[in-house]
Short mmCIF file of C-alpha atoms in Angstrom, two decimals:
data_model
loop_
_atom_site.label_atom_id
_atom_site.label_comp_id
_atom_site.label_asym_id
_atom_site.label_seq_id
_atom_site.Cartn_x
_atom_site.Cartn_y
_atom_site.Cartn_z
CA MET A 1 -0.16 -0.39 0.28
CA LYS A 2 2.69 2.04 0.42
CA ILE A 3 4.39 1.66 -2.89
CA TYR A 4 1.26 2.16 -4.14
CA ASN A 5 0.37 5.46 -2.28
CA LYS A 6 4.01 7.12 -2.83
CA GLN A 7 3.74 5.80 -7.08
CA ILE A 8 0.36 7.51 -6.77
CA LEU A 9 1.79 11.01 -5.43
CA ARG A 10 4.43 11.33 -7.89
CA GLY A 11 2.22 10.85 -11.00
CA CYS A 12 0.45 13.74 -9.28
CA PHE A 13 3.13 16.03 -8.85
CA VAL A 14 4.41 15.10 -12.20
CA LEU A 15 0.88 15.69 -13.40
CA VAL A 16 1.24 19.25 -11.09
CA PHE A 17 4.07 20.14 -13.24
CA LEU A 18 2.95 19.27 -16.57
CA LEU A 19 0.12 21.43 -15.64
CA GLN A 20 1.58 24.72 -14.78
CA LEU A 21 4.41 24.51 -17.77
CA SER A 22 1.71 24.17 -20.20
CA PHE A 23 0.03 26.76 -18.16
CA HIS A 24 3.34 28.85 -18.58
CA GLN A 25 4.19 28.06 -22.23
CA GLU A 26 0.16 29.19 -23.18
CA VAL A 27 0.72 33.03 -20.91
CA TYR A 28 4.61 33.01 -22.75
CA ALA A 29 3.84 32.66 -26.54
CA PHE A 30 0.78 35.06 -25.91
CA LYS A 31 2.81 38.01 -25.45
CA LYS A 32 5.63 36.20 -27.63
CA LYS A 33 6.27 38.99 -30.45
CA ASP A 34 8.56 37.78 -34.04
CA TYR A 35 12.28 38.94 -33.91
CA LEU A 36 14.12 38.38 -37.71
CA VAL A 37 17.52 38.43 -37.80
CA THR A 38 17.86 39.27 -41.19
CA ALA A 39 15.68 42.80 -40.21
CA TYR A 40 19.11 42.88 -37.42
CA GLY A 41 21.45 43.10 -40.20
CA ALA A 42 21.44 38.92 -40.43
CA ILE A 43 23.19 37.21 -44.23
CA ALA A 44 21.84 34.16 -44.92
CA ASP A 45 24.95 32.71 -46.85
CA GLY A 46 26.88 31.03 -44.81
CA LYS A 47 29.74 32.86 -45.61
CA THR A 48 28.90 36.32 -43.62
CA LEU A 49 29.98 35.88 -40.25
CA ASN A 50 26.93 37.48 -38.28
CA THR A 51 27.32 37.06 -34.51
CA LYS A 52 26.63 40.64 -33.65
CA ALA A 53 23.40 41.00 -35.90
CA ILE A 54 21.54 37.72 -33.64
CA GLN A 55 22.83 39.22 -31.36
CA LYS A 56 21.12 42.47 -31.10
CA ALA A 57 18.02 40.62 -32.52
CA ILE A 58 18.24 38.77 -29.39
CA ASP A 59 19.10 41.46 -27.31
CA ALA A 60 16.24 43.48 -28.29
CA ALA A 61 13.59 40.31 -27.61
CA ALA A 62 14.74 40.21 -24.60
CA LYS A 63 15.23 44.48 -23.38
CA ASN A 64 10.61 44.11 -24.52
CA LYS A 65 10.29 41.13 -22.24
CA GLY A 66 10.20 38.65 -24.82
CA GLY A 67 9.73 37.47 -27.90
CA ARG A 68 11.22 34.76 -30.96
CA VAL A 69 14.27 35.51 -32.66
CA ILE A 70 13.37 33.58 -36.14
CA PHE A 71 16.19 33.16 -38.53
CA SER A 72 14.40 32.42 -41.94
CA LYS A 73 15.38 29.70 -44.79
CA GLY A 74 19.28 30.49 -45.47
CA LYS A 75 23.35 29.17 -43.72
CA PHE A 76 23.64 31.90 -40.87
CA LEU A 77 27.21 32.08 -39.81
CA SER A 78 28.15 33.00 -36.20
CA GLY A 79 29.69 32.54 -33.18
CA SER A 80 28.69 31.95 -29.60
CA ILE A 81 25.80 33.96 -28.54
CA ILE A 82 23.87 34.24 -25.65
CA LEU A 83 19.95 33.50 -25.12
CA LYS A 84 17.50 35.83 -22.68
CA ASN A 85 14.73 35.86 -20.39
CA GLY A 86 12.08 35.67 -22.46
CA VAL A 87 13.31 34.47 -25.79
CA GLU A 88 12.71 31.97 -28.36
CA LEU A 89 15.38 31.43 -31.25
CA PHE A 90 12.50 29.78 -33.59
CA PHE A 91 14.24 28.46 -37.42
CA GLU A 92 11.98 27.54 -40.16
CA GLU A 93 12.26 24.86 -42.09
CA GLY A 94 15.18 24.73 -44.04
CA ALA A 95 17.13 27.34 -41.46
CA ILE A 96 20.72 25.89 -40.56
CA LEU A 97 22.65 27.89 -37.94
CA LEU A 98 26.30 27.22 -38.62
CA GLY A 99 28.58 27.71 -36.10
CA SER A 100 32.04 29.96 -36.95
CA ILE A 101 35.75 26.94 -37.66
CA ASN A 102 37.24 30.52 -35.78
CA PRO A 103 37.75 29.10 -32.18
CA ASP A 104 38.26 33.25 -31.10
CA ASP A 105 34.76 33.73 -32.38
CA TYR A 106 33.95 31.21 -29.10
CA PRO A 107 34.67 33.62 -26.45
CA LYS A 108 34.03 32.05 -22.56
CA TYR A 109 30.57 33.98 -20.88
CA ASN A 110 30.53 33.41 -17.01
CA GLU A 111 32.74 30.84 -17.41
CA ILE A 112 30.77 28.96 -20.08
CA ARG A 113 31.88 28.05 -23.48
CA ALA A 114 29.49 26.80 -26.52
CA PHE A 115 27.91 27.80 -29.82
CA ILE A 116 24.80 28.86 -27.77
CA VAL A 117 24.73 30.11 -24.16
CA ALA A 118 22.46 31.10 -21.09
CA TYR A 119 23.25 31.16 -17.69
CA GLU A 120 20.59 31.83 -15.31
CA ALA A 121 17.65 32.90 -18.19
CA LYS A 122 14.23 31.88 -17.94
CA ASN A 123 11.41 31.17 -19.84
CA ILE A 124 13.93 30.30 -23.08
CA ALA A 125 13.48 28.00 -25.61
CA ILE A 126 15.03 26.49 -28.91
CA ASN A 127 12.47 24.79 -31.47
CA GLY A 128 11.36 24.19 -34.77
CA LYS A 129 12.44 22.16 -37.48
CA GLY A 130 16.20 24.10 -38.96
CA ILE A 131 19.49 22.97 -37.86
CA ILE A 132 22.06 24.27 -35.59
CA ASP A 133 25.59 22.75 -36.76
CA GLY A 134 28.38 23.41 -34.81
CA GLN A 135 30.94 22.64 -37.71
CA GLY A 136 33.02 20.87 -35.27
CA ARG A 137 35.64 18.97 -36.53
CA GLU A 138 36.54 21.38 -38.55
CA LEU A 139 36.44 24.10 -35.86
CA ALA A 140 38.12 20.97 -33.56
CA LEU A 141 40.85 20.24 -36.09
CA ALA A 142 41.71 23.96 -36.66
CA ILE A 143 41.99 23.76 -32.24
CA ASP A 144 44.55 20.97 -33.26
CA SER A 145 46.31 22.53 -36.20
CA LEU A 146 46.80 26.14 -34.15
CA HIS A 147 48.41 23.47 -30.93
CA HIS A 148 50.27 21.71 -33.00
CA THR A 149 52.08 25.07 -34.49
CA GLY A 150 52.88 27.11 -31.30
CA VAL A 151 49.40 29.62 -31.84
CA ARG A 152 47.68 28.40 -29.02
CA ILE A 153 48.84 26.17 -27.14
CA ASP A 154 46.34 23.74 -24.52
CA PRO A 155 47.86 22.26 -21.68
CA LYS A 156 45.02 19.70 -21.86
CA TYR A 157 46.13 18.24 -25.04
CA ASN A 158 46.12 14.38 -24.89
CA TYR A 159 48.84 13.75 -26.72
CA ARG A 160 47.72 9.90 -26.22
CA ARG A 161 44.58 10.16 -27.84
CA MET A 162 45.87 13.20 -30.75
CA ARG A 163 43.00 15.26 -29.40
CA PRO A 164 42.52 18.66 -27.76
CA GLU A 165 40.35 19.44 -24.84
CA ASP A 166 40.67 22.93 -23.84
CA GLY A 167 39.14 25.52 -25.88
CA ARG A 168 36.37 22.91 -27.52
CA GLY A 169 33.56 23.62 -26.13
CA LYS A 170 30.13 23.23 -26.19
CA LEU A 171 27.55 22.66 -29.09
CA ILE A 172 24.56 24.77 -26.58
CA SER A 173 25.26 25.23 -22.55
CA PHE A 174 22.72 26.58 -20.47
CA VAL A 175 22.97 27.54 -16.60
CA LYS A 176 20.85 28.10 -14.22
CA CYS A 177 18.27 28.30 -16.14
CA ASP A 178 14.54 27.67 -15.30
CA SER A 179 11.42 27.25 -18.47
CA ILE A 180 12.84 24.79 -21.07
CA THR A 181 11.91 23.69 -24.61
CA MET A 182 13.36 22.59 -27.24
CA ILE A 183 11.28 21.22 -30.10
CA ASN A 184 11.85 19.57 -33.34
CA ILE A 185 15.36 21.13 -33.34
CA THR A 186 17.59 19.37 -35.78
CA LEU A 187 21.55 19.97 -33.83
CA LYS A 188 24.37 18.32 -35.67
CA ASN A 189 28.75 18.18 -35.10
CA SER A 190 29.47 19.40 -31.86
CA PRO A 191 32.47 19.65 -30.99
CA GLY A 192 32.75 19.01 -27.93
CA TRP A 193 29.23 17.86 -25.65
CA VAL A 194 26.02 19.23 -28.25
CA GLN A 195 23.72 20.18 -25.55
CA CYS A 196 24.56 20.73 -21.42
CA PHE A 197 22.41 21.75 -18.67
CA ASN A 198 23.34 22.42 -16.04
CA GLN A 199 21.51 23.53 -12.68
CA CYS A 200 18.40 23.87 -14.31
CA SER A 201 14.76 23.39 -13.74
CA ASN A 202 11.54 22.66 -15.93
CA ILE A 203 12.50 21.64 -18.99
CA VAL A 204 10.58 20.25 -21.91
CA ILE A 205 12.61 18.12 -25.50
CA ASP A 206 10.57 17.10 -27.29
CA SER A 207 10.94 15.17 -31.50
CA MET A 208 14.25 16.75 -31.20
CA LYS A 209 17.50 14.74 -33.62
CA VAL A 210 20.90 14.71 -32.64
CA GLU A 211 22.82 13.86 -35.51
CA SER A 212 26.79 14.44 -33.97
CA ARG A 213 28.92 11.96 -34.76
CA ALA A 214 32.22 15.01 -36.35
CA TYR A 215 34.97 14.68 -32.66
CA TRP A 216 35.30 13.12 -29.35
CA ASN A 217 32.62 13.74 -26.95
CA ASN A 218 29.43 14.08 -28.65
CA ASP A 219 27.22 13.25 -25.83
CA GLY A 220 24.05 13.75 -27.70
CA ILE A 221 21.96 14.80 -23.86
CA ASP A 222 23.93 15.32 -20.43
CA VAL A 223 21.58 16.48 -18.20
CA ASP A 224 24.11 17.70 -15.04
CA GLY A 225 21.72 18.18 -11.63
CA CYS A 226 18.57 19.61 -13.15
CA GLU A 227 14.94 18.97 -11.89
CA ASN A 228 12.03 17.95 -13.99
CA VAL A 229 12.94 17.38 -17.34
CA ARG A 230 11.38 15.39 -19.70
CA ILE A 231 12.88 13.82 -22.62
CA THR A 232 11.09 12.35 -24.97
CA ASN A 233 10.81 11.28 -28.92
CA CYS A 234 13.61 12.04 -29.53
CA ASN A 235 16.10 10.22 -32.05
CA VAL A 236 19.91 10.32 -30.88
CA ASN A 237 23.36 9.40 -33.40
CA ALA A 238 25.96 10.76 -30.47
CA ALA A 239 29.51 10.06 -30.82
CA ASP A 240 29.88 9.47 -27.14
CA ASP A 241 27.43 8.53 -24.23
CA GLY A 242 23.40 9.21 -25.83
CA ILE A 243 21.63 10.29 -23.12
CA CYS A 244 23.98 11.55 -19.78
CA ILE A 245 22.22 12.00 -16.29
CA LYS A 246 25.40 13.21 -14.27
CA SER A 247 26.24 14.70 -11.29
CA GLU A 248 29.97 16.60 -11.69
CA SER A 249 30.23 18.27 -8.24
CA PRO A 250 28.89 17.37 -4.93
CA GLY A 251 25.85 18.93 -3.93
CA MET A 252 23.80 18.19 -7.27
CA GLN A 253 21.02 16.38 -7.04
CA ASN A 254 18.90 15.26 -10.28
CA ASN A 255 15.79 14.20 -9.20
CA ASN A 256 12.18 13.83 -11.00
CA ILE A 257 13.12 13.10 -14.84
CA TYR A 258 11.58 11.71 -16.99
CA ILE A 259 12.82 9.84 -20.43
CA ALA A 260 10.37 8.34 -23.22
CA ASN A 261 9.76 6.97 -26.61
CA CYS A 262 13.12 7.40 -27.79
CA THR A 263 16.15 6.40 -29.99
CA ILE A 264 19.68 5.85 -29.35
CA ARG A 265 22.70 5.18 -31.19
CA SER A 266 25.75 5.43 -29.68
CA SER A 267 29.27 5.31 -29.95
CA ALA A 268 28.93 4.80 -26.19
CA ASN A 269 26.48 3.79 -24.10
CA ALA A 270 22.75 4.38 -24.63
CA VAL A 271 21.28 5.86 -21.32
CA LYS A 272 23.93 6.53 -18.54
CA PHE A 273 23.79 7.96 -15.04
CA GLY A 274 27.40 8.92 -14.87
CA THR A 275 30.44 9.56 -15.11
CA GLY A 276 31.19 12.34 -13.02
CA SER A 277 28.83 10.75 -9.61
CA TYR A 278 29.04 13.63 -6.96
CA GLY A 279 25.02 14.43 -6.02
CA SER A 280 22.08 12.10 -6.26
CA PHE A 281 19.83 10.62 -8.54
CA LYS A 282 16.36 10.28 -7.76
CA ASN A 283 12.98 9.94 -8.73
CA ILE A 284 13.88 9.13 -12.58
CA THR A 285 11.83 7.04 -15.03
CA ILE A 286 13.12 5.60 -17.76
CA GLU A 287 10.59 3.74 -20.53
CA ASN A 288 9.93 2.91 -24.19
CA ILE A 289 13.59 3.51 -25.40
CA LYS A 290 15.38 1.39 -28.96
CA VAL A 291 18.75 1.01 -29.06
CA PHE A 292 20.89 0.14 -31.75
CA ASP A 293 24.69 -0.18 -32.94
CA THR A 294 26.25 0.85 -29.29
CA PHE A 295 29.61 0.22 -28.51
CA ARG A 296 29.07 0.24 -24.56
CA SER A 297 25.41 -0.50 -22.72
CA ALA A 298 21.98 0.04 -23.22
CA VAL A 299 21.94 1.01 -19.94
CA ALA A 300 24.51 1.99 -16.98
CA ILE A 301 24.12 3.52 -13.56
CA GLU A 302 26.97 4.49 -11.54
CA SER A 303 27.58 5.79 -8.76
CA VAL A 304 31.52 6.23 -8.17
CA ASP A 305 32.54 9.13 -6.93
CA GLY A 306 30.10 9.59 -3.99
CA ALA A 307 26.23 9.87 -5.59
CA GLU A 308 23.33 8.06 -3.59
CA ILE A 309 21.37 6.69 -6.87
CA GLU A 310 17.67 5.42 -6.28
CA ASN A 311 13.86 4.95 -7.02
CA ILE A 312 14.93 4.68 -10.62
CA THR A 313 12.68 2.54 -12.60
CA VAL A 314 13.89 1.56 -16.36
CA ARG A 315 11.55 -0.47 -18.25
CA ASP A 316 10.72 -1.44 -22.33
CA ILE A 317 13.84 -1.25 -23.75
CA THR A 318 15.05 -3.24 -26.95
CA ALA A 319 18.86 -3.10 -27.85
CA VAL A 320 19.69 -4.98 -30.64
CA ASN A 321 23.34 -4.36 -31.60
CA THR A 322 24.15 -3.56 -28.44
CA GLY A 323 27.89 -4.54 -26.10
CA ASN A 324 26.19 -4.66 -23.31
CA ALA A 325 22.62 -4.65 -22.06
CA ILE A 326 22.93 -3.23 -18.66
CA LEU A 327 25.84 -1.80 -16.04
CA ILE A 328 25.46 -1.77 -12.11
CA ARG A 329 27.96 -0.06 -10.92
CA LEU A 330 28.23 1.42 -6.57
CA GLY A 331 32.42 1.89 -6.80
CA HIS A 332 34.49 4.92 -5.04
CA ARG A 333 36.86 6.56 -7.35
CA ASN A 334 36.80 10.13 -4.95
CA GLY A 335 34.30 11.41 -2.27
CA ASP A 336 34.83 10.71 1.55
CA LYS A 337 33.26 7.77 1.20
CA PRO A 338 31.15 5.76 -1.20
CA GLY A 339 27.42 6.90 -1.86
CA TYR A 340 24.63 4.18 -2.55
CA ILE A 341 22.41 2.42 -4.79
CA LYS A 342 19.29 0.61 -4.00
CA ASN A 343 16.49 0.59 -4.77
CA VAL A 344 16.70 -0.28 -9.39
CA SER A 345 13.98 -1.58 -11.31
CA ILE A 346 14.54 -3.18 -14.78
CA LYS A 347 12.01 -4.39 -16.99
CA ASN A 348 10.72 -5.18 -20.17
CA LEU A 349 13.98 -5.53 -21.74
CA LYS A 350 15.39 -6.85 -24.42
CA ALA A 351 19.07 -6.71 -25.72
CA GLN A 352 21.37 -8.95 -28.37
CA ILE A 353 24.53 -8.65 -28.15
CA PRO A 354 27.03 -9.22 -30.78
CA PHE A 355 30.29 -11.58 -31.22
CA GLY A 356 32.73 -8.68 -32.57
CA ARG A 357 32.29 -4.86 -31.89
CA PRO A 358 28.97 -2.89 -33.19
CA ASP A 359 29.67 0.32 -33.90
CA ILE A 360 32.45 -0.40 -36.31
CA ASP A 361 30.43 0.83 -38.93
CA TYR A 362 31.37 4.08 -37.45
CA ASP A 363 33.48 6.96 -37.89
CA MET A 364 34.10 7.73 -34.49
CA ARG A 365 34.79 3.61 -32.82
CA GLY A 366 34.89 3.68 -29.12
CA PRO A 367 38.17 3.13 -28.15
CA GLU A 368 39.50 -0.77 -27.49
CA VAL A 369 39.82 -2.45 -24.51
CA ASP A 370 44.02 -3.93 -24.49
CA TYR A 371 43.72 -7.45 -22.85
CA PHE A 372 42.52 -10.25 -24.31
CA HIS A 373 38.73 -11.39 -23.30
CA ASN A 374 35.84 -13.36 -24.24
CA PRO A 375 32.25 -11.63 -24.41
CA PHE A 376 30.77 -9.45 -20.79
CA PRO A 377 27.95 -10.61 -19.77
CA ALA A 378 25.79 -8.35 -17.97
CA SER A 379 27.36 -7.60 -14.21
CA ILE A 380 25.82 -5.80 -10.80
CA ALA A 381 28.53 -4.44 -8.57
CA GLY A 382 29.00 -3.38 -5.21
CA ILE A 383 32.05 -3.56 -3.50
CA PRO A 384 32.99 -4.99 -0.34
CA GLY A 385 31.00 -3.30 2.54
CA TYR A 386 29.49 -1.07 0.04
CA LEU A 387 25.82 -3.27 -1.32
CA ILE A 388 24.12 -2.24 -4.06
CA GLU A 389 20.41 -3.24 -2.58
CA ASN A 390 17.41 -3.42 -3.52
CA VAL A 391 16.79 -4.57 -7.18
CA THR A 392 14.65 -5.87 -9.17
CA LEU A 393 14.81 -7.61 -13.09
CA GLU A 394 12.40 -8.81 -15.09
CA ASN A 395 11.22 -10.06 -18.18
CA ILE A 396 14.94 -9.71 -19.71
CA GLU A 397 16.15 -11.99 -22.40
CA ILE A 398 18.92 -11.50 -23.80
CA VAL A 399 20.93 -12.89 -26.63
CA TYR A 400 24.69 -13.69 -26.46
CA PRO A 401 27.13 -14.53 -28.79
CA GLY A 402 28.51 -17.23 -27.36
CA LYS A 403 32.37 -18.84 -28.97
CA ALA A 404 33.83 -17.73 -25.43
CA SER A 405 37.31 -19.96 -25.89
CA LYS A 406 39.50 -20.99 -22.55
CA GLY A 407 42.68 -20.22 -24.59
CA MET A 408 40.85 -16.43 -24.78
CA ALA A 409 41.47 -15.69 -21.02
CA TYR A 410 40.46 -18.48 -19.02
CA HIS A 411 39.57 -17.92 -15.71
CA PRO A 412 37.83 -20.64 -14.03
CA LEU A 413 35.74 -21.08 -11.24
CA SER A 414 37.59 -22.11 -8.20
CA ARG A 415 39.44 -18.52 -7.97
CA LEU A 416 36.33 -16.17 -8.36
CA LYS A 417 38.18 -14.30 -5.39
CA ASP A 418 40.25 -13.49 -7.91
CA VAL A 419 38.02 -11.46 -9.91
CA LYS A 420 39.45 -7.94 -10.05
CA GLU A 421 37.52 -5.16 -7.64
CA ASN A 422 39.03 -2.18 -9.40
CA ILE A 423 37.00 -0.23 -6.47
CA ASN A 424 38.23 3.24 -8.44
CA GLY A 425 38.42 2.79 -11.53
CA TYR A 426 36.84 4.12 -14.51
CA PRO A 427 32.86 2.54 -14.11
CA GLU A 428 32.66 0.44 -17.72
CA PHE A 429 30.83 -3.38 -18.02
CA SER A 430 34.57 -4.55 -18.94
CA MET A 431 36.47 -2.65 -16.28
CA PHE A 432 37.12 -5.76 -13.44
CA GLY A 433 38.98 -8.11 -16.59
CA GLU A 434 36.90 -11.42 -18.47
CA LEU A 435 34.14 -12.52 -16.14
CA PRO A 436 33.69 -16.62 -14.97
CA SER A 437 30.26 -15.90 -16.70
CA TRP A 438 28.92 -15.49 -19.81
CA GLY A 439 25.10 -13.62 -18.74
CA PHE A 440 25.43 -11.74 -15.41
CA TYR A 441 28.35 -11.70 -13.14
CA VAL A 442 26.39 -9.87 -10.38
CA ARG A 443 28.26 -9.55 -6.67
CA HIS A 444 27.92 -7.40 -3.65
CA VAL A 445 24.85 -6.76 -3.71
CA ASN A 446 21.81 -7.36 -0.97
CA GLY A 447 17.98 -7.88 -2.48
CA ILE A 448 18.09 -8.44 -5.88
CA GLU A 449 14.85 -10.51 -8.33
CA MET A 450 15.12 -11.78 -11.24
CA LYS A 451 11.90 -12.89 -12.31
CA ASN A 452 11.17 -13.68 -16.19
CA ILE A 453 14.88 -14.14 -17.04
CA LYS A 454 15.60 -15.74 -20.71
CA LEU A 455 19.33 -15.80 -21.44
CA ILE A 456 19.62 -17.77 -25.19
CA LEU A 457 23.67 -18.75 -26.43
CA GLU A 458 23.87 -18.45 -30.36
CA LYS A 459 27.03 -19.81 -29.73
CA GLU A 460 29.03 -22.28 -27.20
CA ASP A 461 30.07 -21.25 -24.02
CA PHE A 462 32.27 -23.09 -21.58
CA ARG A 463 31.19 -20.38 -18.69
CA PRO A 464 27.45 -20.71 -16.26
CA ALA A 465 25.15 -18.38 -17.72
CA PHE A 466 25.65 -16.63 -13.88
CA VAL A 467 28.04 -16.69 -11.13
CA PHE A 468 26.68 -14.90 -7.50
CA ASP A 469 29.19 -13.49 -5.21
CA ASP A 470 28.90 -11.86 -1.74
CA VAL A 471 25.33 -11.70 -2.85
CA LYS A 472 22.56 -11.52 0.30
CA ASN A 473 18.65 -12.03 -0.45
CA LEU A 474 18.44 -13.61 -3.82
CA THR A 475 14.55 -14.17 -4.92
CA MET A 476 15.27 -16.48 -8.45
CA LYS A 477 12.12 -17.09 -10.64
CA ALA A 478 11.55 -18.53 -14.10
CA ILE A 479 14.45 -18.59 -15.21
CA ASP A 480 15.38 -19.92 -18.67
CA VAL A 481 18.78 -20.53 -19.49
CA PRO A 482 20.23 -23.73 -21.98
CA SER A 483 19.38 -26.48 -20.70
CA ASP A 484 22.21 -28.60 -22.49
CA LYS A 485 24.33 -27.38 -19.83
CA ASN A 486 25.32 -28.32 -16.65
CA ASN A 487 26.91 -25.70 -14.53
CA GLN A 488 24.40 -22.54 -15.05
CA ILE A 489 24.33 -20.82 -12.42
CA ILE A 490 26.96 -20.57 -10.08
CA PHE A 491 26.89 -19.24 -5.74
CA LYS A 492 29.79 -17.77 -4.51
CA ASP A 493 29.47 -16.94 -0.51
CA VAL A 494 25.26 -15.95 -1.16
CA SER A 495 22.50 -15.92 1.99
CA SER A 496 18.72 -16.34 2.28
CA SER A 497 18.54 -17.28 -1.49
CA ASN A 498 15.06 -18.02 -2.49
CA LEU A 499 15.07 -20.35 -6.30
CA ASP A 500 12.30 -21.36 -8.17
CA THR A 501 13.54 -24.66 -7.78
CA GLU A 502 10.57 -26.65 -10.51
CA SER A 503 12.05 -24.78 -13.01
CA LEU A 504 15.91 -25.37 -12.25
CA LYS A 505 16.23 -28.35 -11.49
CA ARG A 506 17.52 -29.24 -14.92
CA LYS A 507 19.80 -25.77 -15.16
CA ILE A 508 21.45 -26.31 -11.68
CA GLU A 509 24.20 -28.34 -10.85
CA PRO A 510 26.63 -26.82 -8.61
CA GLU A 511 30.33 -28.08 -8.81
CA GLN A 512 30.91 -31.07 -6.24
CA ASN A 513 33.10 -29.34 -3.80
CA LYS A 514 33.24 -26.01 -4.71
CA PHE A 515 29.88 -24.33 -4.05
CA GLU A 516 27.24 -25.48 -2.26
CA LEU A 517 23.75 -23.71 -2.72
CA PRO A 518 22.15 -22.78 0.37
CA ALA A 519 18.53 -24.18 2.18
CA ARG A 520 15.97 -23.03 -0.01
#
């Protein structure tokens, strides 16, 4: 009854938020006045730098308590522009805003470097069926060239990966803003993260298209310490994480976030919590997501810098040709002490994992691991003394490639203690090295229910489907794994388990003198 009431209250809160936002948008729409950028001197030839003209139009709209700054059909070249209170950038179909490829055209504003910047602004919007194209690859390569010729030295230059880190900026960066709307717009070719919302509230993003494989670190959508966020009906193709919820500074809070009906392709993770995870992530729902050709995890939930993560619902996920289905990781990379992850529900997920890398046709592929390994399983892993709590996995179907070879990276079950903890490591499904199972690897967890789980092998795999190590309060019901193999579920230090032995009786045979199944 308590859970039911909590869900009702949460639903009512979301409904009130949406009604308030709808009312606000209607009032705002009534007051709008149009400001054509061409009326302020902008020229749509793709060559003339229109930064000052566009800013004049924005400033005029803001001075008159808001309005629509309109880009008509054509190509408008510009450097960094600042969006202000009550202003909407509206792009007619065929309108393209092009980013300059001169790094001097992107000065910092309140320590923010981006093509479109907003700081402490309210009632702002970017809408319409036009395109914002940052020309990020050209800009990044220009910055790279200036570094190597000694004209503009990047003190953070990454020589290992041969790319500049400083000065690339983002396509869009909104900081400490309230009431943001972004609908229908197409965002392309950022030099860094495509768009970042930092410490913002009341955000609605709908029917957006992100096509950004221009350069490294092209995260599609980043939400960093924000409240009351809706991201729906978006199509994201990004050369880094697709949709990423972050908490880059202590004390930041992500709360009441809803992500739904999106399609994602990524050279990293599709939907990810972290890696920056200093604050909290609470009351987040992710549903109806289609993932394809994605290098890393379809769903990655990570607390490695002290973050508090709780009340997370993920459901109705389809992932095809994806490196990993699920990663839930509690680590301790930074912070005084580890955070926590609890009350996570993942339901109705189907995934297909390939044998080779799934992003082989990407022009900006993710970095390979530097060691031999067999295909990785899904992982749910805390650290000693800090257990992930209360995880529910229900209606999960994952197709694995198999083809594991003992000659590739053999890790016998008698040496489960040797699987590295990597407590302070960067969180990825490959962070533990070779793993001794092909389906799920679960370690340092208290309270996990696995119900209606179907694991399929395309080819033979010598490893068991499941390995549980230091797990308490485990429930398994309706588990379907290949029936032609024994020893598909292996326990080490597992207590308080409840197994559906009727469905498992042909599939569980613990290795004698190694691990005993606890009494039911």
